Each structure stands twice: as C-alpha cells, then as structure tokens.
Short mmCIF file of C-alpha atoms in Angstrom, two decimals:
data_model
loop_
_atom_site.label_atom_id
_atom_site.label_comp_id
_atom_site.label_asym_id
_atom_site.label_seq_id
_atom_site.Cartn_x
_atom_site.Cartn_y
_atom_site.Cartn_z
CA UNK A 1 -10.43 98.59 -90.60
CA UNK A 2 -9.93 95.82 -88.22
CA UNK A 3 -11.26 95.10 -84.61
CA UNK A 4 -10.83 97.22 -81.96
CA UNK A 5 -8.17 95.92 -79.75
CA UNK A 6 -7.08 96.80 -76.51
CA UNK A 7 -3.29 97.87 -75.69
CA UNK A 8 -1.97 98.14 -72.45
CA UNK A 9 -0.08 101.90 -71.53
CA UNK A 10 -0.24 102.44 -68.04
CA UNK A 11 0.72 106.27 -68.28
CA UNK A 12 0.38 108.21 -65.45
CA UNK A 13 -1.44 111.66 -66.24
CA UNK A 14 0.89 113.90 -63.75
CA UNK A 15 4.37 112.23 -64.55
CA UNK A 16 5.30 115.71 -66.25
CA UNK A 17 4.69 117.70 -63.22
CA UNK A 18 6.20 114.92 -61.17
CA UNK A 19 9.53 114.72 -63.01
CA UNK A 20 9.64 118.16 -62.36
CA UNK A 21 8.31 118.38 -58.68
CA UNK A 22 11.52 115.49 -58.45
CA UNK A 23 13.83 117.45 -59.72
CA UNK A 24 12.93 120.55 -57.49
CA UNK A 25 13.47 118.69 -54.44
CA UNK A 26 16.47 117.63 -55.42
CA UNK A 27 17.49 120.82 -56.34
CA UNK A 28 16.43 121.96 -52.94
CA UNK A 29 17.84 119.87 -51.14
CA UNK A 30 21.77 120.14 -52.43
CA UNK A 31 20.87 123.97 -51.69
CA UNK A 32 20.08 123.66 -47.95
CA UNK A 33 16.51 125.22 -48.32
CA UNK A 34 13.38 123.95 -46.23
CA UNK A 35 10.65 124.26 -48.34
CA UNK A 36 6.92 124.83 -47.25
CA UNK A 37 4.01 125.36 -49.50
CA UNK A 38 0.87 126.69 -47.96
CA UNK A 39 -2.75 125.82 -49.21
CA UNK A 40 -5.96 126.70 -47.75
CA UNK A 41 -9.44 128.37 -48.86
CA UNK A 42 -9.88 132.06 -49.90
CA UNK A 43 -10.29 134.05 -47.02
CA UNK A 44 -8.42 132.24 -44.14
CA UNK A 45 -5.86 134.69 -43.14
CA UNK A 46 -3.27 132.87 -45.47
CA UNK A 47 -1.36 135.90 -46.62
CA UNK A 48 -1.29 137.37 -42.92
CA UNK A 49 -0.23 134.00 -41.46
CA UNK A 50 2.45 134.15 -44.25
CA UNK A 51 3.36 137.81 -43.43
CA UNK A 52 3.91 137.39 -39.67
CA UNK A 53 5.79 134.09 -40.39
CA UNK A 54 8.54 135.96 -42.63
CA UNK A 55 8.69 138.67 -40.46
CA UNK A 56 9.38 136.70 -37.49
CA UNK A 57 11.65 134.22 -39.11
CA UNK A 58 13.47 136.87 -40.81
CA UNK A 59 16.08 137.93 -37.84
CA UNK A 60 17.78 134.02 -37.80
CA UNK A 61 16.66 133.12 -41.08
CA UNK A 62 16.82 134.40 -44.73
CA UNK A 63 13.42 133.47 -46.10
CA UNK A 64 11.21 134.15 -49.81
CA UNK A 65 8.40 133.32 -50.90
CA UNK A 66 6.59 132.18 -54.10
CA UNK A 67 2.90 133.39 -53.94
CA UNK A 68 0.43 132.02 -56.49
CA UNK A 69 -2.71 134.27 -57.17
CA UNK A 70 -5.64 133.98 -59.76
CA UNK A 71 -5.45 137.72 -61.26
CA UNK A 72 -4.10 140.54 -59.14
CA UNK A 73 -0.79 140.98 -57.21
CA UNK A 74 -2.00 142.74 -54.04
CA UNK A 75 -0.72 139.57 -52.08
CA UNK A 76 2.67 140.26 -53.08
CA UNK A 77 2.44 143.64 -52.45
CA UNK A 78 1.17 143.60 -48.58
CA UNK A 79 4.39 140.20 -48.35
CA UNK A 80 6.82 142.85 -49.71
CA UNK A 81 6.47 144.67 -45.97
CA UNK A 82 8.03 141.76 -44.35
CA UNK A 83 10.86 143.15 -46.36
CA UNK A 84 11.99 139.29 -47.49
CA UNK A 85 11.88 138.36 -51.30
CA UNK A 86 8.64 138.17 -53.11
CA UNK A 87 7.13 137.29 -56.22
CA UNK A 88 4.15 136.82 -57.65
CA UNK A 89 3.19 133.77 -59.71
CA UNK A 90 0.15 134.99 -61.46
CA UNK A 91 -2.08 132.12 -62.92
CA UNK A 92 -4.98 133.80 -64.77
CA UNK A 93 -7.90 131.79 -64.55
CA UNK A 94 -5.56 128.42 -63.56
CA UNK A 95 -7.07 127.29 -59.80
CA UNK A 96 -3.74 125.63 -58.59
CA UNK A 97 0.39 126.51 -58.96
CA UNK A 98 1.99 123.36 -61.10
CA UNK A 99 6.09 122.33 -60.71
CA UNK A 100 6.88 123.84 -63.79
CA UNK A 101 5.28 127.38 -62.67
CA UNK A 102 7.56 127.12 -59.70
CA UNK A 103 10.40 126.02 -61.19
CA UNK A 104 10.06 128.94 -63.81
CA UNK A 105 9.44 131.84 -60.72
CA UNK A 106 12.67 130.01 -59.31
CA UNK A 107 15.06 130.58 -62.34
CA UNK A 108 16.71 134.00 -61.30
CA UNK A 109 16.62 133.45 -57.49
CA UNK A 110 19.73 131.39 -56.19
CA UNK A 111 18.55 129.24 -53.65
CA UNK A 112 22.04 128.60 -51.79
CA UNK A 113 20.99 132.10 -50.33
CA UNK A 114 17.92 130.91 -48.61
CA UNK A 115 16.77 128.99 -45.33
CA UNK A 116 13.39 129.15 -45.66
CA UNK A 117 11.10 129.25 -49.27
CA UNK A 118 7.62 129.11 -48.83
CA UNK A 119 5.11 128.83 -51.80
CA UNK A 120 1.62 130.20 -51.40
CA UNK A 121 -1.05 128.62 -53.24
CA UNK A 122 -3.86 129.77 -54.76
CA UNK A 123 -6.41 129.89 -52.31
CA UNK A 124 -8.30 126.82 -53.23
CA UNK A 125 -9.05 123.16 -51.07
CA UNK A 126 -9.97 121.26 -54.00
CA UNK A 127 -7.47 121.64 -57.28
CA UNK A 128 -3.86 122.30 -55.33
CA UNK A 129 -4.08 118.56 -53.76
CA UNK A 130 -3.24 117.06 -56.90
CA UNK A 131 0.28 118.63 -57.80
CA UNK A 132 3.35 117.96 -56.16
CA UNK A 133 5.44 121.38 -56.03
CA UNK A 134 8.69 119.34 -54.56
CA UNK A 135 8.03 121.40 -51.24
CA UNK A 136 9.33 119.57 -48.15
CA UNK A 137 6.21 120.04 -45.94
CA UNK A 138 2.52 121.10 -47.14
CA UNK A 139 0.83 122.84 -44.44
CA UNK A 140 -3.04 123.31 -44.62
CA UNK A 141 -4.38 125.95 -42.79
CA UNK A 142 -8.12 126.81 -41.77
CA UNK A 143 -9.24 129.43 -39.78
CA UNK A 144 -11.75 129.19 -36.59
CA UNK A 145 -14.51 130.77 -38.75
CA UNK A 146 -14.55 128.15 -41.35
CA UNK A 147 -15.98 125.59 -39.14
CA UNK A 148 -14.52 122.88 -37.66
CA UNK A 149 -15.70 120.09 -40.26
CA UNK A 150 -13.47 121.57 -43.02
CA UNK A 151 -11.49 118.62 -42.87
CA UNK A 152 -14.08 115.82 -43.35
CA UNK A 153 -15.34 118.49 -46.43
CA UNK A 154 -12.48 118.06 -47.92
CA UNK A 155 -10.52 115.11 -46.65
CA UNK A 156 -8.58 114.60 -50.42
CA UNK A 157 -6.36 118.14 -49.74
CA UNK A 158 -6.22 117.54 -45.62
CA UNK A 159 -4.86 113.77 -46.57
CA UNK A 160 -1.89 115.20 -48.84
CA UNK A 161 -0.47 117.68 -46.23
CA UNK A 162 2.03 117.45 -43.87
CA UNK A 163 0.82 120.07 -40.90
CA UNK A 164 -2.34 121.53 -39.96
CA UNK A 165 -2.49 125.41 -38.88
CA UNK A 166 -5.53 126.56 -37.04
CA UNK A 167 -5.72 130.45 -37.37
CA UNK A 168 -7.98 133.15 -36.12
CA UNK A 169 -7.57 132.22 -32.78
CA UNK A 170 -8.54 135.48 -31.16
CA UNK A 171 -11.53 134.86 -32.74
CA UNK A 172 -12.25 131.14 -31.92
CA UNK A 173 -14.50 132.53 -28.55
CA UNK A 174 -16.75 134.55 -30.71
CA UNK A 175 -17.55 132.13 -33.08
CA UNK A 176 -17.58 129.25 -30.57
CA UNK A 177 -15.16 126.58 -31.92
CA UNK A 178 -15.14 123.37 -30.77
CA UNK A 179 -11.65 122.57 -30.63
CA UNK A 180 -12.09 118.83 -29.75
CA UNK A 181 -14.58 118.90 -32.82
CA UNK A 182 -11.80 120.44 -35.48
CA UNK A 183 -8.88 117.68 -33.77
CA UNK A 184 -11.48 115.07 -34.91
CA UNK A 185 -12.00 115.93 -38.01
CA UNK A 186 -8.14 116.64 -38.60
CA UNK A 187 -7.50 113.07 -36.96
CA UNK A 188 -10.45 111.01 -38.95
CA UNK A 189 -8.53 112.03 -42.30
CA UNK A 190 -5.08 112.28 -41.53
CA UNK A 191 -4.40 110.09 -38.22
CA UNK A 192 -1.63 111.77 -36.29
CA UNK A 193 -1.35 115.20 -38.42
CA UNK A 194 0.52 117.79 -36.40
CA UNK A 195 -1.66 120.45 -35.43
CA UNK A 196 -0.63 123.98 -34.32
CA UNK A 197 -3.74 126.28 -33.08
CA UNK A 198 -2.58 130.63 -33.33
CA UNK A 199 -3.02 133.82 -34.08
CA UNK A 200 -1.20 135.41 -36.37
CA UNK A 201 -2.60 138.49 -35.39
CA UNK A 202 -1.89 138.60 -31.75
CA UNK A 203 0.99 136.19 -31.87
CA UNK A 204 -0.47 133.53 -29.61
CA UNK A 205 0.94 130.03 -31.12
CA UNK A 206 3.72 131.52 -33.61
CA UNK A 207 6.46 130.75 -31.24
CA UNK A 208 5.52 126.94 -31.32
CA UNK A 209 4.89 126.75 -34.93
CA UNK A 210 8.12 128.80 -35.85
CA UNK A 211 10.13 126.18 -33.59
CA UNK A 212 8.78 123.49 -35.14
CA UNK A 213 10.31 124.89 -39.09
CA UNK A 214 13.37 125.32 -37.41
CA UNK A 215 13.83 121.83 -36.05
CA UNK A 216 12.39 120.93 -39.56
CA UNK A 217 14.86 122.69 -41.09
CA UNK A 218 18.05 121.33 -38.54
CA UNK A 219 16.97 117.85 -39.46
CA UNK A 220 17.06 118.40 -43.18
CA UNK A 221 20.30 119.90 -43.08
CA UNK A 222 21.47 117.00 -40.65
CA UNK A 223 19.95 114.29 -42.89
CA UNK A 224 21.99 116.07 -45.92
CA UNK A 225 25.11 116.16 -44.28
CA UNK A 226 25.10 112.39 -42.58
CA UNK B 1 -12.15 123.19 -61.45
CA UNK B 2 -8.68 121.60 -62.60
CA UNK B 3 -10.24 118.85 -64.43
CA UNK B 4 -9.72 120.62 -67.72
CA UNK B 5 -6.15 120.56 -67.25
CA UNK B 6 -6.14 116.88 -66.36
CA UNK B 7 -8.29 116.02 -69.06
CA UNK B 8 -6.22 117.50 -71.78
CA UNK B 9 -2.84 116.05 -70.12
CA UNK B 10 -5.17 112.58 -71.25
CA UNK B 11 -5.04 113.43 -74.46
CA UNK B 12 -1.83 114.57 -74.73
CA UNK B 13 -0.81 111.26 -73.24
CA UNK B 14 -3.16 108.98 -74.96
CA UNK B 15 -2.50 111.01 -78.48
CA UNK B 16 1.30 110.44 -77.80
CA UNK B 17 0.84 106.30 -77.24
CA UNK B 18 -1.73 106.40 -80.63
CA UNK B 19 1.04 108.31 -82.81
CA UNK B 20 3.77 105.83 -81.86
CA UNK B 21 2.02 102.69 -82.28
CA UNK B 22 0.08 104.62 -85.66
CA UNK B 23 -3.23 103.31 -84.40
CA UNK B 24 -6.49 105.26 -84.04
CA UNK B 25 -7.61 106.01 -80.39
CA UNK B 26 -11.75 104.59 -79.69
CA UNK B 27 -11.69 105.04 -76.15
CA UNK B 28 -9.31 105.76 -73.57
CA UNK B 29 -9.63 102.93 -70.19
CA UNK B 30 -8.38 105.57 -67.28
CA UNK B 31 -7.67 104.50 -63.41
CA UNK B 32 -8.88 106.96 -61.28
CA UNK B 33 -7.93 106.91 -57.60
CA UNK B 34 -10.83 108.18 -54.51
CA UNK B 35 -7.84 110.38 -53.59
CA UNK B 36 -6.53 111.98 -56.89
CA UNK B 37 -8.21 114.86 -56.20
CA UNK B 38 -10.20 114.92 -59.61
CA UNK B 39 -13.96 114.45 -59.89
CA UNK B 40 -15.42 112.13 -61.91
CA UNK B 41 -18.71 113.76 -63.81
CA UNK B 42 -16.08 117.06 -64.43
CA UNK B 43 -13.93 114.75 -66.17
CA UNK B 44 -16.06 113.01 -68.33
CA UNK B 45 -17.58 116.43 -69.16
CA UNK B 46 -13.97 117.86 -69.81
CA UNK B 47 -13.03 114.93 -71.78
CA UNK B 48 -15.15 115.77 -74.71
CA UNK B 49 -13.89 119.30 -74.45
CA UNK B 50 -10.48 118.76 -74.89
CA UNK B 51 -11.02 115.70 -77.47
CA UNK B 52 -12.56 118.66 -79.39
CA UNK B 53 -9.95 119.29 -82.83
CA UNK B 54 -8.00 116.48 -82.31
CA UNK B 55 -7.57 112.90 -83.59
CA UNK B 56 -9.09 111.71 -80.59
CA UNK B 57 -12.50 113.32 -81.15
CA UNK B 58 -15.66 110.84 -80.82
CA UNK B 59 -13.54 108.88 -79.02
CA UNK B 60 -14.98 107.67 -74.84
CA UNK B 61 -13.30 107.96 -71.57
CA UNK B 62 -14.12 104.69 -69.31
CA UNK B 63 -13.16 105.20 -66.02
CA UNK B 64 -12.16 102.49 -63.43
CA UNK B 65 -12.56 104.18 -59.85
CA UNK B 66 -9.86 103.29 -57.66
CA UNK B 67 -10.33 102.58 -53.72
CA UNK B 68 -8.14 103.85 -51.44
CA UNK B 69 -6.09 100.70 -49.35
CA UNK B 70 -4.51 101.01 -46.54
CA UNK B 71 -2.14 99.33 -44.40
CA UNK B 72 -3.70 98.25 -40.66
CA UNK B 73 -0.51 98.42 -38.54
CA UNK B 74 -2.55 96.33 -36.24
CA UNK B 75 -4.16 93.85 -38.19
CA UNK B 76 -0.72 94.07 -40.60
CA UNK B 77 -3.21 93.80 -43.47
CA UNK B 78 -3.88 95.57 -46.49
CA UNK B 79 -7.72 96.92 -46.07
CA UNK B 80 -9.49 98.82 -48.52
CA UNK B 81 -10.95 102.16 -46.45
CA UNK B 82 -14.87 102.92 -46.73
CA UNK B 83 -14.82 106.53 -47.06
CA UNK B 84 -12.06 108.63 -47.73
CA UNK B 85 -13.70 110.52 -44.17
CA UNK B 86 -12.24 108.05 -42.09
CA UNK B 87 -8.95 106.92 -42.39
CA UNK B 88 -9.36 103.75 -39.67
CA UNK B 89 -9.33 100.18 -40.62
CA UNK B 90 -12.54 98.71 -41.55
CA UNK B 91 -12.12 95.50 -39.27
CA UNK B 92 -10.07 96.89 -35.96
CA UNK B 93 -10.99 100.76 -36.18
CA UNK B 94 -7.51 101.71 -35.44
CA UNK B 95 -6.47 104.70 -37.33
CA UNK B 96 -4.02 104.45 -40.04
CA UNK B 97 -1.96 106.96 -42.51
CA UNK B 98 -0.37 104.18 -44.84
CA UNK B 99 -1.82 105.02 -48.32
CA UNK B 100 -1.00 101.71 -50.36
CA UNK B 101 -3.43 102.65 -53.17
CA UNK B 102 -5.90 105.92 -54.28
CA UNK B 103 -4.16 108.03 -55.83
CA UNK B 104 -3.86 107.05 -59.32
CA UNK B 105 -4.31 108.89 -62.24
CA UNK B 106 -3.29 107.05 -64.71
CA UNK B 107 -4.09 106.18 -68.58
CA UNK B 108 -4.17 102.51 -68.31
CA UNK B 109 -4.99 101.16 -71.55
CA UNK B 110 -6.16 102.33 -75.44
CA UNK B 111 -9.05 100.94 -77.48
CA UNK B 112 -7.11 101.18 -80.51
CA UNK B 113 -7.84 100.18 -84.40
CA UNK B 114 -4.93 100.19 -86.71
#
C-alpha cells in the first residue's frame, strides 16, 4: 500500500434532491402553478392556517395540497373538508419531505389544473431547512404562543424562507406578545422578510395574506408569459 | 434529526468517487456551511453509523466549518457575519440578506490509498 494521498471531489451532498427540486420548478412553472410550501413547529395551527387558506382561495382559485406527516393521516383528513385535493405524504420516522417524495405524490395529479399547490411539511424548524422542494415561496409560520424569539432559536429555517406568518392572533392579548419583539427577531435573521400577523380562526389578517398569493401568483404567470 | 440521512448521502457520494478512481477511502475532508442546517457533533456521530457495512468503515469525517459571508450593500464588501442571529454587517451594522457563502454541504476532498 502506498501513501495516503489526497484527491480533490468537491461533491455536493444534496445535488440529488436539487436536480430534482430543479426539475420541479421547472415543471411548475410551464404548468402555471404558484407553489408554496409551509414549515413551522408541531403545534402552531399549521393545518388550520392551511385549511382556512384553501377554503378561502377555493372560490377564484383551484388549489391542492401535498401534506407531509410523520405517522398518521388525520391532517389529511380534517384538509379534505376544504373540499380541494389532498394527499398525504406519509414519512415514517423521516423528520422532513425531500424533492423526490414530492415529485412521487405529484405523479397522478396534472398540474395544468391547478393555481395554487401548497406542500405542508412535517412539523419540524430544524431538518425541513435543508431541502429544496422546488416550491416558489417557503412561508414559516409561528404562532403568538411560541414566543416571540423563535426566530433567533432557529435563525437557519427563518433564513431559508420567503414569508413569515404570525398566527394565533386572537390569542396574542392573553399571552402578551410583544409584537415589536417577534418583528425583531424576524428582521435580525432575515432583514426585510414579509411579515403577515392573523388569525386563521377569526379571519383577522387572511384577506391581506390571501392578496398577497394572488399578486404572487399574477406575477409568475406575467413573468412566464413576457 | 436529519443528519442520518445526510450522513449516508456522504457515503454514497464519497463510496461513488472511491469506486471510480478504485482507491480505498481513509477519511472523507467535508465543507460544512453555519447555514446548512446540519449539526456538527450529530454528524460525526452519524458518520460512523452509516460507514457501518461498507467499504468505508474505519474510515474519519474531518469537517471544515464554513462561515456565512455576506454582501454589505453599503460598504459593497464581502463580510463574513458573526452569528448566524444577526444578519447585519460586522463593520456598518446595516442589515443585509445577500448570502454569498454558508450553505455548503459539500464532500470536498478523499484521503485515498490505491
């Protein structure tokens, strides 16, 4: 045996879910579909926020939605009332949805039928950050009981998204949320982050935030076209 | 945890290099970038795990951490952040979204013997 001796690769560890994330935006984008993928922790109202947003998109848009969950398929079940097209990607004991889960979900659904396709992560602020899904906007939401120094806890997944939802606002009184505080935080990891503060229970802030997807998804379709 | 997953996609990678070059794999030089999202310690604890079986067994995973640069629109310099907390230029404290470097993951180079 000879010497050790160094060779030079430079391989990066993600390029298979990256070829693939590519290719789904492409194939997105020649449908006409606006794609949003959704992370956030367990527990912060994702499936709710979700549930009112199809619902209320649903009259002036067709909409679906991918939803990734660790064992059980209850999420998919309490989406189904919005009426819109569901499925469940179910990832066992996998903390995170990679492009080539997506892009398997997506094989029977034809996308030139769809506006809107939103993709629910699994509810998780660490693992998701690191996988590109080929969505056109990653929104991270938080909700007013979680504290308003989620951000700075975890700056890595707050860095990678597009759009910040603040939920629970009915509830922001109670638990006495500093507002100013959370816009801090938001702005010390990603400077000028969009920010939408609601309820998705109440409806207070879904107007704003559902105007905002629909100028997303005019400009998309304008870029395409031009 | 997804640090499994990453670490066996580095042995799948670095296992792929070894087999076309026909070389044996002694340790595996990997850039790792503040922002990757993967933790260091659960790597290196990973790594062994998923070397387990394989030709790449034994073998040690030396990793370079990666700062995360930035471009100062104000300064219009590249500046290398102090803590992935605050995204504002070291020198001017104006804030500042243009990632220029962090986010690597990347198998950079093989100890190899033929």
């Amino acid at each position: 045996m000879s010497e050790p001796r160094l060779v030079e690769v430079r391989r990066n560890v993600l390029k298979q879910n990256d070829v693939i994330a590519r290719s789904l935006r492409e194939q997105f984008r020649f449908a006409g579909v606006f794609v949003v993928s959704l992370v956030s922790s367990p527990g912060s109202g994702k499936t709710t926020f979700l549930e009112k947003t199809l619902t209320q998109l649903q009259p002036r848009y067709r909409v679906a939605a991918l939803v990734g969950d660790l064992a059980t398929e209850n999420d998919a079940a309490r989406l189904a009332r919005s009426k819109a097209p569901v499925k469940q990607i179910t990832t066992g004991t996998l903390c995170h949805l990679e492009a080539a889960m997506v892009q398997n979900a997506l094989q029977d659904w034809d996308l030139h039928q769809l506006d809107f396709l939103f993709i629910e992560n699994v509810g998780n602020l660490v693992c998701p950050s690191s996988y590109d899904l080929g969505e056109n906007l990653r929104l991270v939401l938080m909700s007013v009981t979680e504290g308003e120094d989620k951000p700075q806890k975890y700056p890595t997944i707050f860095n990678s998204a597009d759009v910040a939802v603040i939920t629970k606002n009915e509830l922001s009184g109670v638990v006495e949320f500093d507002w100013d505080a959370a816009r801090k935080s938001i702005e010390s990891v990603r400077p000028g982050m969009k920010i939408f503060r609601l309820s998705a229970k109440t409806g207070e802030g879904m107007p704003e935030y559902l105007d905002f997807l629909s100028r997303q998804l005019a400009e998309q379709r304008a870029v395409v076209h031009s | 945890m997804h640090e499994l997953s990453i670490a066996m996609g580095i042995v799948e990678a670095a296992m792929d290099e070894a087999r076309q070059r026909n070389v044996q794999v002694s340790a595996v030089h990997l850039r790792l970038g503040a922002l990757s999202g993967v933790v260091k310690d659960a790597l290196l604890f990973s790594y062994e795990v998923a070397c387990q079986d394989t030709p790449l067994e034994g073998s040690r995973l030396l990793i370079e951490e990666v700062p995360v640069m930035v471009f100062c629109p104000r300064c219009k310099e590249k500046r290398v952040l102090q803590s992935v907390q605050s995204f504002t230029c070291p020198e001017c404290a104006s804030p500042t979204r243009e990632v220029l470097q962090g986010k690597e993951l990347e198998v950079f180079a093989l100890e190899v013997e033929e």
